[in-house]
mmCIF file of C-alpha atoms in Angstrom:
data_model
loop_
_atom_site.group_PDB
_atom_site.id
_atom_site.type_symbol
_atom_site.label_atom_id
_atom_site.label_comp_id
_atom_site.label_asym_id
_atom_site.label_seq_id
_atom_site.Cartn_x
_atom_site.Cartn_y
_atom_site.Cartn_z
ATOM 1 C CA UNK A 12 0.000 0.000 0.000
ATOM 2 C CA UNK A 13 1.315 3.361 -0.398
ATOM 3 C CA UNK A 14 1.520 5.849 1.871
ATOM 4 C CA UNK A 15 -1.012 4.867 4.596
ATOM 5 C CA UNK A 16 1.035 2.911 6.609
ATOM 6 C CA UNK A 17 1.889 4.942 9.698
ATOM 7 C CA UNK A 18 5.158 4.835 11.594
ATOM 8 C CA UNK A 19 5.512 3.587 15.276
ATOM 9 C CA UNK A 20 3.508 6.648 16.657
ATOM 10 C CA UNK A 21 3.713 8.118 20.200
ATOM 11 C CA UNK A 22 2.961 6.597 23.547
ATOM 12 C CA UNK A 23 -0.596 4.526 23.855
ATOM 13 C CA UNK A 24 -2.482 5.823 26.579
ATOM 14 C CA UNK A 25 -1.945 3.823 29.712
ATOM 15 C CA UNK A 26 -5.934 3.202 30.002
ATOM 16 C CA UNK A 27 -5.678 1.936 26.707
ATOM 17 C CA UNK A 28 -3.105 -0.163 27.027
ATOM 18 C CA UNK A 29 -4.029 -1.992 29.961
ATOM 19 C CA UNK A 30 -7.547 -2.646 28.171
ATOM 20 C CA UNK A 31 -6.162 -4.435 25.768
ATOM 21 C CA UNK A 32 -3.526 -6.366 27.857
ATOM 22 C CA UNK A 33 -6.420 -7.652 29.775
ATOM 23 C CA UNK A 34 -8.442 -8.687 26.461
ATOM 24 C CA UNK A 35 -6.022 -10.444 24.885
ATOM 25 C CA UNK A 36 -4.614 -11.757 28.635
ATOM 26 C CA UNK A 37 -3.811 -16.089 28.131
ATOM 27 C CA UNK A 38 -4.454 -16.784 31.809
ATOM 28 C CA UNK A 39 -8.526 -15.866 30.802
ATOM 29 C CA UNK A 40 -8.619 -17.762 27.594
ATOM 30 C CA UNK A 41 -7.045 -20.729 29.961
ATOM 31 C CA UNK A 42 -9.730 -20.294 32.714
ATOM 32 C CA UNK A 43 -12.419 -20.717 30.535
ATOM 33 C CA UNK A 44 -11.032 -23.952 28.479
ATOM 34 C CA UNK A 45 -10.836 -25.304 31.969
ATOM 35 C CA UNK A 46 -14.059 -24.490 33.167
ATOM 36 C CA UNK A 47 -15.801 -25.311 29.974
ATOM 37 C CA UNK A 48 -14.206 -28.420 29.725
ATOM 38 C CA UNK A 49 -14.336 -29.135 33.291
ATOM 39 C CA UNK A 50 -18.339 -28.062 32.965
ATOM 40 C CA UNK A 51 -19.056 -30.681 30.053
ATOM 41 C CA UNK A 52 -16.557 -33.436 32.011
ATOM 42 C CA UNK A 53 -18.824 -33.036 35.027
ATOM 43 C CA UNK A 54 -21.644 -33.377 33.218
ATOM 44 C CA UNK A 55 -20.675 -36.829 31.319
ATOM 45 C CA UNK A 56 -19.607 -38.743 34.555
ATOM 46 C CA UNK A 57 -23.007 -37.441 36.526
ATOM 47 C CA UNK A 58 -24.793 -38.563 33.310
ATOM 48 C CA UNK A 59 -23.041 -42.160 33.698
ATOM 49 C CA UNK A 60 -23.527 -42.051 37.033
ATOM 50 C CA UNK A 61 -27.582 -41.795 36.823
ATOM 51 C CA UNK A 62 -27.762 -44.314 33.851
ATOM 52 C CA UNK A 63 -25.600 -46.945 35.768
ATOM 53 C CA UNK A 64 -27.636 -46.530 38.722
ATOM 54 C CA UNK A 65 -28.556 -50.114 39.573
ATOM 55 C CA UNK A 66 -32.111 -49.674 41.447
ATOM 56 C CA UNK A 67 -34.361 -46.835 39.815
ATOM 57 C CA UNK A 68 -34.387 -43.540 42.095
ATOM 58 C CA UNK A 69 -36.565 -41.097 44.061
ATOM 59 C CA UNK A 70 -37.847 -38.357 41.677
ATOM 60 C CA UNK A 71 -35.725 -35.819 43.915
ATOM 61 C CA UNK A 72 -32.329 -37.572 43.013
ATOM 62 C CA UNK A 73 -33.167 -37.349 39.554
ATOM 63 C CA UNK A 74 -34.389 -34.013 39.426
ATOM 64 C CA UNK A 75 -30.600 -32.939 41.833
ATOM 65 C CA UNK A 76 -29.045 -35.284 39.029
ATOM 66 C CA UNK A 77 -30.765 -33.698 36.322
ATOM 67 C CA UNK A 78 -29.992 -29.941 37.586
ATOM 68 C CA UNK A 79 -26.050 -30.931 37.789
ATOM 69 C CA UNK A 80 -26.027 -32.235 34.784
ATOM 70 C CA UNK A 81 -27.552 -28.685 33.251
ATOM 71 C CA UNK A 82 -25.363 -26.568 35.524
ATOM 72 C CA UNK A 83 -22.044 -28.898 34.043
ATOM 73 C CA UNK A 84 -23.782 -28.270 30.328
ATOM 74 C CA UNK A 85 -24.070 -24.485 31.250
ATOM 75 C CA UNK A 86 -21.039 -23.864 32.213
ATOM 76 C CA UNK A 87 -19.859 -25.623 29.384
ATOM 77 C CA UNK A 88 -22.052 -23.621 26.641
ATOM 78 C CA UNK A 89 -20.740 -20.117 28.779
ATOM 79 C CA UNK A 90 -17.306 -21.037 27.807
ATOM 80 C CA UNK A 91 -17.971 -22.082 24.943
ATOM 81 C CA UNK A 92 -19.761 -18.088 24.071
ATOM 82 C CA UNK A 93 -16.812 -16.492 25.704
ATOM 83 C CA UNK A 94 -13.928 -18.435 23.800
ATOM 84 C CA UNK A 95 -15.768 -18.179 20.736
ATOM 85 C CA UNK A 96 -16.698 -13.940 20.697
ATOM 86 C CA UNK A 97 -14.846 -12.625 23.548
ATOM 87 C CA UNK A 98 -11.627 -14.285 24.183
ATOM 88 C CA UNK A 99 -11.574 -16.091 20.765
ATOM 89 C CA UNK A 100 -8.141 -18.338 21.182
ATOM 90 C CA UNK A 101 -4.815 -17.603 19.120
ATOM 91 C CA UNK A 102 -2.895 -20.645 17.185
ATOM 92 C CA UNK A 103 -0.892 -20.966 20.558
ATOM 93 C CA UNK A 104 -3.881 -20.993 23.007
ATOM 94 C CA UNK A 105 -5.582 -23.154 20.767
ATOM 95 C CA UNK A 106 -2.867 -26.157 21.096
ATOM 96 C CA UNK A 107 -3.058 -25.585 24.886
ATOM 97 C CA UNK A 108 -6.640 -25.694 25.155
ATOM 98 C CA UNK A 109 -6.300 -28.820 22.420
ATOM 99 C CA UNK A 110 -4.345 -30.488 24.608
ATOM 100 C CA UNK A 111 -6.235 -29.442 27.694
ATOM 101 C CA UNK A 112 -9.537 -30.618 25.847
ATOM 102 C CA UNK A 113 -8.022 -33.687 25.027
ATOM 103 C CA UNK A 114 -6.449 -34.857 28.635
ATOM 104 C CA UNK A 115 -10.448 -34.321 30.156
ATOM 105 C CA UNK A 116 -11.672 -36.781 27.443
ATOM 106 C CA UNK A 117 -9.482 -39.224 27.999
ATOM 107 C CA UNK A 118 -9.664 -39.194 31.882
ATOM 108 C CA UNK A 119 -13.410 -38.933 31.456
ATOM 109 C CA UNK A 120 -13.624 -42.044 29.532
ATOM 110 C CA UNK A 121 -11.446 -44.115 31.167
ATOM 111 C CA UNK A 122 -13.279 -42.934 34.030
ATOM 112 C CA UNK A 123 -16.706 -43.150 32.765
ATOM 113 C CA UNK A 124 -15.896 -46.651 31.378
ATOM 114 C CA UNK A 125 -14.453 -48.060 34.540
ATOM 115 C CA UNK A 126 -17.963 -46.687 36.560
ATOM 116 C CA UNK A 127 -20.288 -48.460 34.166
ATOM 117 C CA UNK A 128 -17.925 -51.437 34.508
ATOM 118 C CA UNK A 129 -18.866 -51.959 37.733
ATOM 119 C CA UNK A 130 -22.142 -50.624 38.506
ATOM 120 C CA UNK A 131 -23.364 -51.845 34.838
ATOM 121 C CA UNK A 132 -23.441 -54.690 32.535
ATOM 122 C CA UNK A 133 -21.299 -55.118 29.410
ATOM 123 C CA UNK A 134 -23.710 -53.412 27.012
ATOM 124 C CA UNK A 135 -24.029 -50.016 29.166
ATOM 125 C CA UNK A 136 -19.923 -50.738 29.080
ATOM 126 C CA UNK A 137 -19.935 -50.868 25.998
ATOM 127 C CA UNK A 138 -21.986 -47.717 24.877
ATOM 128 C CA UNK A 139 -20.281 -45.516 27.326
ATOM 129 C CA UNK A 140 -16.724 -46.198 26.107
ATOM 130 C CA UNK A 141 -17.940 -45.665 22.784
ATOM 131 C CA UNK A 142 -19.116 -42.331 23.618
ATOM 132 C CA UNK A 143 -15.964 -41.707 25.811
ATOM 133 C CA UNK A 144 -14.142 -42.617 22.451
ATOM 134 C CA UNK A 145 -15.592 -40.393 20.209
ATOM 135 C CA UNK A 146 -14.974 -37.112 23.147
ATOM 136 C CA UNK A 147 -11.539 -38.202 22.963
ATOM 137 C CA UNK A 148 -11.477 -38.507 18.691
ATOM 138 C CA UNK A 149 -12.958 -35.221 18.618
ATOM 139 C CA UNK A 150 -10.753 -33.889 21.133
ATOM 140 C CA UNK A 151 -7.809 -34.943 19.242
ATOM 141 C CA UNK A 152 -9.010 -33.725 15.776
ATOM 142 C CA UNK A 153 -9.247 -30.339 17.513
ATOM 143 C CA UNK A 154 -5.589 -30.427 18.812
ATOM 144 C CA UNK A 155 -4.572 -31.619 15.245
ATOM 145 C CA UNK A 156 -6.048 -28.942 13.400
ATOM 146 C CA UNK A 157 -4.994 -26.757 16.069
ATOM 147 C CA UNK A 158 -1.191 -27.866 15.338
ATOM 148 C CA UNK A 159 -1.512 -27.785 12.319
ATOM 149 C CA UNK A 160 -2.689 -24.361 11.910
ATOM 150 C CA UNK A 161 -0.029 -23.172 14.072
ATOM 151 C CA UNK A 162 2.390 -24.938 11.746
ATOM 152 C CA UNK A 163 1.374 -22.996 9.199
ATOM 153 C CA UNK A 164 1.559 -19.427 10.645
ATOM 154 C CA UNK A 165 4.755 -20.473 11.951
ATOM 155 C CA UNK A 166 5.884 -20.922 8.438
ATOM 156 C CA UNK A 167 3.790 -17.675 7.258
ATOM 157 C CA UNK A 168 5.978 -15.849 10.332
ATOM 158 C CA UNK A 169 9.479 -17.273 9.353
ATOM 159 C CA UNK A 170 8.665 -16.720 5.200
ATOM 160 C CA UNK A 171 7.552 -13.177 6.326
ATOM 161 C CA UNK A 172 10.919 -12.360 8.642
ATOM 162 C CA UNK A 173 12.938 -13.690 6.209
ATOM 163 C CA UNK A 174 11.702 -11.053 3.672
ATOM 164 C CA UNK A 175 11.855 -8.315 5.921
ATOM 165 C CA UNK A 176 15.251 -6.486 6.211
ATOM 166 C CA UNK A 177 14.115 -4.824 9.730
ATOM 167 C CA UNK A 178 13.447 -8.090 11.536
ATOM 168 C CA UNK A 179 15.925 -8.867 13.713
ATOM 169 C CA UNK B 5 3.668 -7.163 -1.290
ATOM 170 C CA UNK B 6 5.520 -3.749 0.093
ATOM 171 C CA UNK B 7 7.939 -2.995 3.178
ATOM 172 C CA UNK B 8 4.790 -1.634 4.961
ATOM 173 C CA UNK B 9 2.381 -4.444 4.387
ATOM 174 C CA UNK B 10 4.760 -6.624 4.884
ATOM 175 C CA UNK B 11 5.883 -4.899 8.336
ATOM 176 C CA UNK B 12 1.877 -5.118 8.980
ATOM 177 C CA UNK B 13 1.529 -8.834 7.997
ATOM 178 C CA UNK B 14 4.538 -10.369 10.128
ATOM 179 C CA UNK B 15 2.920 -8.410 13.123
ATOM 180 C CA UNK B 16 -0.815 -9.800 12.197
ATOM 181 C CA UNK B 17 0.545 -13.142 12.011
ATOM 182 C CA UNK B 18 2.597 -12.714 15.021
ATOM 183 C CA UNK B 19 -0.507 -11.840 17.296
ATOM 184 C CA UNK B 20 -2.356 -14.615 15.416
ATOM 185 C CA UNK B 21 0.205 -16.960 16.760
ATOM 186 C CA UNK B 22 -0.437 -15.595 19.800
ATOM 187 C CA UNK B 23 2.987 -13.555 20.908
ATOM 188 C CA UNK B 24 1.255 -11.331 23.237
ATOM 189 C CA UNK B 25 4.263 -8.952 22.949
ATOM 190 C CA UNK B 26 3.163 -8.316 19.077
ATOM 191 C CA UNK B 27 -0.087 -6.532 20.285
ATOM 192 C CA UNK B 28 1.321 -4.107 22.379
ATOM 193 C CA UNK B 29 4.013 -3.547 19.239
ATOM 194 C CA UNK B 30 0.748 -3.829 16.454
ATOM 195 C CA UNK B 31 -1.122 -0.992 18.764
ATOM 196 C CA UNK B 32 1.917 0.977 18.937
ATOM 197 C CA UNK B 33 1.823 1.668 15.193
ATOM 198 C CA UNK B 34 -1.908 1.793 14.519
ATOM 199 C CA UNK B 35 -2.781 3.734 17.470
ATOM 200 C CA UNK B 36 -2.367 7.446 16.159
ATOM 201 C CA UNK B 37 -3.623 6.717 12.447
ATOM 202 C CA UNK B 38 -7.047 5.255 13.990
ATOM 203 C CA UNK B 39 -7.005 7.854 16.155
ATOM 204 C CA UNK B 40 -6.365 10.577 13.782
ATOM 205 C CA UNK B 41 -9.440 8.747 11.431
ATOM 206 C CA UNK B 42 -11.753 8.284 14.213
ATOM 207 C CA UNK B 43 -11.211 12.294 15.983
ATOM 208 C CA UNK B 44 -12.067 13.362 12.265
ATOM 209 C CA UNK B 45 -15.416 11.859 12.381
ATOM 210 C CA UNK B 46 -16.254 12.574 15.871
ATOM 211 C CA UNK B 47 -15.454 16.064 16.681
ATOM 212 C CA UNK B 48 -15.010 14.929 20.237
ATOM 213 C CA UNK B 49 -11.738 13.831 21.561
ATOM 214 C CA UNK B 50 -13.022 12.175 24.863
ATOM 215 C CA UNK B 51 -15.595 10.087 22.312
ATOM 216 C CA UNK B 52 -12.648 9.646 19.925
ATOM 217 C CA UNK B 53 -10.741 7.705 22.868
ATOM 218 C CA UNK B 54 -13.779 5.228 23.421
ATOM 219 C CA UNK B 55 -14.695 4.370 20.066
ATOM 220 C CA UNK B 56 -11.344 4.020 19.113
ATOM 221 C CA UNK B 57 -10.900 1.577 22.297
ATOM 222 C CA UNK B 58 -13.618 -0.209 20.923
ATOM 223 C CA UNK B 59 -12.214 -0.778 18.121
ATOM 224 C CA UNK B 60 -9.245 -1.902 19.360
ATOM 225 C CA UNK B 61 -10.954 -4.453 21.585
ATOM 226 C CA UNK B 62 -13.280 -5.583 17.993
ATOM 227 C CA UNK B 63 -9.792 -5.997 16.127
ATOM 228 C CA UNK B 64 -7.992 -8.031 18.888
ATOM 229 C CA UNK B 65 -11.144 -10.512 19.024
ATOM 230 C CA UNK B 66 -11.310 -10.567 15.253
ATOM 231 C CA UNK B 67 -7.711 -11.032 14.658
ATOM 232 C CA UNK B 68 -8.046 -14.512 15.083
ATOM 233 C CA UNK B 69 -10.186 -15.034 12.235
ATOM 234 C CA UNK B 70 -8.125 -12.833 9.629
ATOM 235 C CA UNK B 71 -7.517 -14.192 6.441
ATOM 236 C CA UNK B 72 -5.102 -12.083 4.790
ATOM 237 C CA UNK B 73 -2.742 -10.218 7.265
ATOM 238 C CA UNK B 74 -1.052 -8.292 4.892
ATOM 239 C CA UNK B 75 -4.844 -7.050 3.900
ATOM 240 C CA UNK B 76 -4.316 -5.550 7.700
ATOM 241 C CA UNK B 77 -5.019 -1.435 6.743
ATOM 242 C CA UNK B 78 -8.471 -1.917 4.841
ATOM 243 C CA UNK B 79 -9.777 -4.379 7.362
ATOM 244 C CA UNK B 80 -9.244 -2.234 10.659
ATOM 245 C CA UNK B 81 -10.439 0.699 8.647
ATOM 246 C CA UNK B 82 -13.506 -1.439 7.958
ATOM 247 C CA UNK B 83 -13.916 -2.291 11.595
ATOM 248 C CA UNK B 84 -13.637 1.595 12.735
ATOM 249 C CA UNK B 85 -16.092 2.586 10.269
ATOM 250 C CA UNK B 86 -18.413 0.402 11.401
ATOM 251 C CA UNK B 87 -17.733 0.923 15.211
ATOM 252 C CA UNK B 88 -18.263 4.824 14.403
ATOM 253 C CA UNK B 89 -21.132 4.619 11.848
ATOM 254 C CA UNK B 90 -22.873 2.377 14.819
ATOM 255 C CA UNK B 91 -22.407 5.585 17.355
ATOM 256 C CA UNK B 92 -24.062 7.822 14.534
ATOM 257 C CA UNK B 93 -26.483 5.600 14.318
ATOM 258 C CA UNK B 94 -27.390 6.019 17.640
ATOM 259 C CA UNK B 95 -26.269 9.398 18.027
ATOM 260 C CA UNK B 96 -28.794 10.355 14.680
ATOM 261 C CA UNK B 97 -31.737 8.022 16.077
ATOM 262 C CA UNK B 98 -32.130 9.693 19.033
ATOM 263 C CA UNK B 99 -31.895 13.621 17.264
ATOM 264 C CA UNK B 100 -34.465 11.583 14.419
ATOM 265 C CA UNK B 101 -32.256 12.881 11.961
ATOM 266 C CA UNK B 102 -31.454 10.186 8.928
ATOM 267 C CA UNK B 103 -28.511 10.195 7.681
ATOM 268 C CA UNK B 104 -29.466 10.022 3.447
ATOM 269 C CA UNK B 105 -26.665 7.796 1.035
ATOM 270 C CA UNK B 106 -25.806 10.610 -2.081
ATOM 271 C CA UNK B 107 -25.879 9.270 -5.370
ATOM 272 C CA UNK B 108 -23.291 8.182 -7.919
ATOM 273 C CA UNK B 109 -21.757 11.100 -9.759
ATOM 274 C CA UNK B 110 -18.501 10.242 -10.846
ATOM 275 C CA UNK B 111 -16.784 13.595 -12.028
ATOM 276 C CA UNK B 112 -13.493 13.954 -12.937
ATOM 277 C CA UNK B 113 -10.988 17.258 -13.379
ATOM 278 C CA UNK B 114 -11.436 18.054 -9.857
ATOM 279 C CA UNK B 115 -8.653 20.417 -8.833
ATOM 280 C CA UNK B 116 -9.215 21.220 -5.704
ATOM 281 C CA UNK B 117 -7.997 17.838 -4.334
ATOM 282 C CA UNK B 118 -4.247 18.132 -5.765
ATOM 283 C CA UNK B 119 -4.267 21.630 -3.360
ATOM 284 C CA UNK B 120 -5.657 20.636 -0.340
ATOM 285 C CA UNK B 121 -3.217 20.784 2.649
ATOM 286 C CA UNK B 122 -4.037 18.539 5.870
ATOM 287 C CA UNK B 123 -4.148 21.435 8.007
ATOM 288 C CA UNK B 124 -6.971 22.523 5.672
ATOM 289 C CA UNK B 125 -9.136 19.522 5.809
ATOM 290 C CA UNK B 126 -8.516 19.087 9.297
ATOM 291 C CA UNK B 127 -9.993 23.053 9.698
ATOM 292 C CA UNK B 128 -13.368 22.277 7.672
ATOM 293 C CA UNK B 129 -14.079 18.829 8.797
ATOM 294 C CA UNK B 130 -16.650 19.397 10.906
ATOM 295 C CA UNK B 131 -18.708 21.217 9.101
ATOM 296 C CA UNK B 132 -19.484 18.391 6.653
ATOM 297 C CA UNK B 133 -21.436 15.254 6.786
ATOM 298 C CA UNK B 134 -20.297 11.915 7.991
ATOM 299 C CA UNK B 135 -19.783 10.667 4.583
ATOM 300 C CA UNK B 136 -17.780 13.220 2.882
ATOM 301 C CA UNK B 137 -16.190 13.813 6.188
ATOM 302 C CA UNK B 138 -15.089 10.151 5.951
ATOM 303 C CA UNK B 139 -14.212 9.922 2.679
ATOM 304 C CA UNK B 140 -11.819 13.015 3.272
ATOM 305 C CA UNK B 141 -10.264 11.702 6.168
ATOM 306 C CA UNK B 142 -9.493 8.394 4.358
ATOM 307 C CA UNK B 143 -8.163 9.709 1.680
ATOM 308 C CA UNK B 144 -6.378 12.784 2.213
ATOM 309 C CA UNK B 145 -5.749 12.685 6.121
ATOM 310 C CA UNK B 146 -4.949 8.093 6.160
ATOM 311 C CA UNK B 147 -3.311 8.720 2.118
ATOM 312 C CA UNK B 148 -5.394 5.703 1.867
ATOM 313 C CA UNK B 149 -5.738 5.063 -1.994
ATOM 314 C CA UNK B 150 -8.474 4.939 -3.763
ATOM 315 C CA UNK B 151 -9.046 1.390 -4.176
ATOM 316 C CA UNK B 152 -8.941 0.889 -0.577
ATOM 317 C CA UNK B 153 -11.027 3.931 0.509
ATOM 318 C CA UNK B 154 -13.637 1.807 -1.798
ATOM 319 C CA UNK B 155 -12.969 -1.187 0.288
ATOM 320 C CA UNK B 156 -13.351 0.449 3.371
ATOM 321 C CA UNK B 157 -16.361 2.674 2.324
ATOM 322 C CA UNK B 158 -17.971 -0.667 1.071
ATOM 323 C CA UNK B 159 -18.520 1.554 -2.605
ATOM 324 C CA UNK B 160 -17.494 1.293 -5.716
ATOM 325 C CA UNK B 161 -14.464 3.195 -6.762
ATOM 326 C CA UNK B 162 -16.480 5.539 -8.757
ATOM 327 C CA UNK B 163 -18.791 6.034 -6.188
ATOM 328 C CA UNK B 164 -15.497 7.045 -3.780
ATOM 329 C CA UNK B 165 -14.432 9.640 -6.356
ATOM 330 C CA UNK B 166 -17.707 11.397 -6.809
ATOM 331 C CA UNK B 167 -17.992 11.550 -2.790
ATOM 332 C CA UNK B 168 -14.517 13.107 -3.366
ATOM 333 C CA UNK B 169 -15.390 15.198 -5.329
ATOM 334 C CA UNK B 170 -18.292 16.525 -3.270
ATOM 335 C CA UNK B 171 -16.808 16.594 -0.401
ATOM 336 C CA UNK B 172 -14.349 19.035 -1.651
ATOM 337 C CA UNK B 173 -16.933 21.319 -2.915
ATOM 338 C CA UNK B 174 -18.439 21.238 0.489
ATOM 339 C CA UNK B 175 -15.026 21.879 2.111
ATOM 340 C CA UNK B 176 -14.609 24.543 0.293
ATOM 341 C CA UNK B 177 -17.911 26.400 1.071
ATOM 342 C CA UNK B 178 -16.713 25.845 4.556
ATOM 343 C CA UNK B 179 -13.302 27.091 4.298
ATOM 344 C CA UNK B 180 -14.230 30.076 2.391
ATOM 345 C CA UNK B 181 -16.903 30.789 4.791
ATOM 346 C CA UNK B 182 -14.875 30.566 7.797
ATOM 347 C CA UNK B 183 -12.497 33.034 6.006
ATOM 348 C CA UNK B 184 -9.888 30.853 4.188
ATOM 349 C CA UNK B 185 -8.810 31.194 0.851
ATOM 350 C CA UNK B 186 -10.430 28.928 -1.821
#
């Protein structure tokens, strides 16, 4: 472009710059991976727990079960909102939270598995570690396109410093 | 690709990798042009320094999604129009004044433009509408070309030249009237 491009200009305001430190801060985008995940990794084991359930229960258990099970899902959709307008993750945050994502699924699985191994027979087993299978496939397909997108602006970055004489 | 864009593009793809020290660097240099654009439709410098906030805070959470970093300079133009012709909105709903889109008049041989200083277009600014004021402020006060003012604008490029083109008519009548020499 011609002329538009400005030179390093003077100081940001202070107000301004801690704004924006704060909005594109990694310790935020972190929390709410972790509580999103956390939220939907809740929600899976209570929903194992209830279908395992050997005896049928009181319409009061099932109604607390049912109401952790949305708070879990809640949380989970929150995050979710937040990491996808507000905070929305850079190639870096999104191999963290990849790898975050993927660490819950498998521990949920396994755990969810083992549960309905003992409290259920081999066809609940079964179902369960076939849905604990596909959080973890999906999981992973995240972290790979993740990584792999980060591959690629790391090659963008490199092609791009390489062509510029002011990079150090 | 140019020094600039290309100075604009490592830094895009730098805060899309998510080297939190590029952001500070990438506000650095937009900072004052944004500014500059966003004071010249305003009028107000207190309002200036929350839209252009808000625009800051749109570009950092749309950064991520940025196809073409070296296509940087139309695309946060883009997002500052929009953040500012959103406060006109609301600033021209609640006076119930509409704001009315001029037609296409695409005239050429306009000399006015090669003479027009920055200290000049700075003076008469306010005295014009929002879209010849923008149009001015893109392209003589940002040197944006033309091609990009259209991109910006969302217009055609003949439709950017006959704003031009008004617009300096009207900037005139304001200059002369305020006593300046046409």
């Amino acid at each position: 472009m011609s002329g538009e491009n400005p030179a390093p200009g003077r100081e940001v305001p202070e107000e301004l710059r801690r704004a924006l430190a704060a909005e594109v801060s990694l310790a935020s985008r972190m929390r709410h991976v972790v509580v999103g995940v956390m939220g939907g990794c809740a929600a899976a084991l209570i929903a194992v727990l209830w279908a395992t359930e050997p005896q049928p229960l009181p319409t009061r258990t099932q109604a607390a079960f049912a109401g952790l099970i949305a708070i879990g899902l809640a949380w989970a959709v929150f995050a979710g909102w937040v990491l996808s307008r507000r905070r929305p993750l850079f190639a870096r945050d999104r191999v963290l939270g990849g790898r975050i994502a993927l660490a819950a699924a498998l521990v949920t699985g396994v755990a969810g598995t083992a549960l309905a191994a003992a409290r259920a027979g081999a066809g609940v087993t079964l179902g369960i570690a076939l849905v604990g299978l596909c959080l973890v496939i999906a999981s992973g397909t995240a972290l790979l396109r993740a990584r792999s997108r980060h591959r690629e602006l790391l090659r963008l970055r490199d092609a791009l410093s390489h062509e510029d004489p002011r990079t150090p | 690709m140019d020094g600039e864009d290309r100075r604009d593009g490592l830094l895009v793809v730098r805060c899309q990798l998510g080297e939190r020290e590029a952001f500070g660097e990438l506000v650095r240099v937009w900072h004052d042009p944004l500014r500059r654009y966003v004071c010249g439709m305003v009028n107000s410098s207190h309002l200036a320094d929350d839209l252009v906030q808000e625009v800051w805070v749109a570009v950092l959470r749309g950064l991520p999604g940025l196809r073409q970093p070296d296509r940087f300079a139309p695309w946060v133009f883009t997002i500052a129009r929009r953040v500012i012709t959103d406060h006109l909105r609301q600033s021209y709903r609640a006076r119930e004044t509409p704001v009315e889109e001029a037609g296409d008049v695409v005239a050429d041989g306009d000399s006015l433009g090669a003479v027009l200083t920055t200290m000049q277009v700075e003076a008469g600014l306010d005295g014009l509408p929002p879209l010849e004021r923008e149009v001015l402020v893109l392209f003589h006060l940002q040197d944006l070309p033309l091609t990009v003012c259209a991109e910006v604008l969302g217009v055609p490029p003949g439709t950017v030249k006959s704003r031009l083109y008004r617009a300096r008519r009207m900037l005139r009548g304001v200059l002369v009237e305020r006593g300046y020499e046409a």
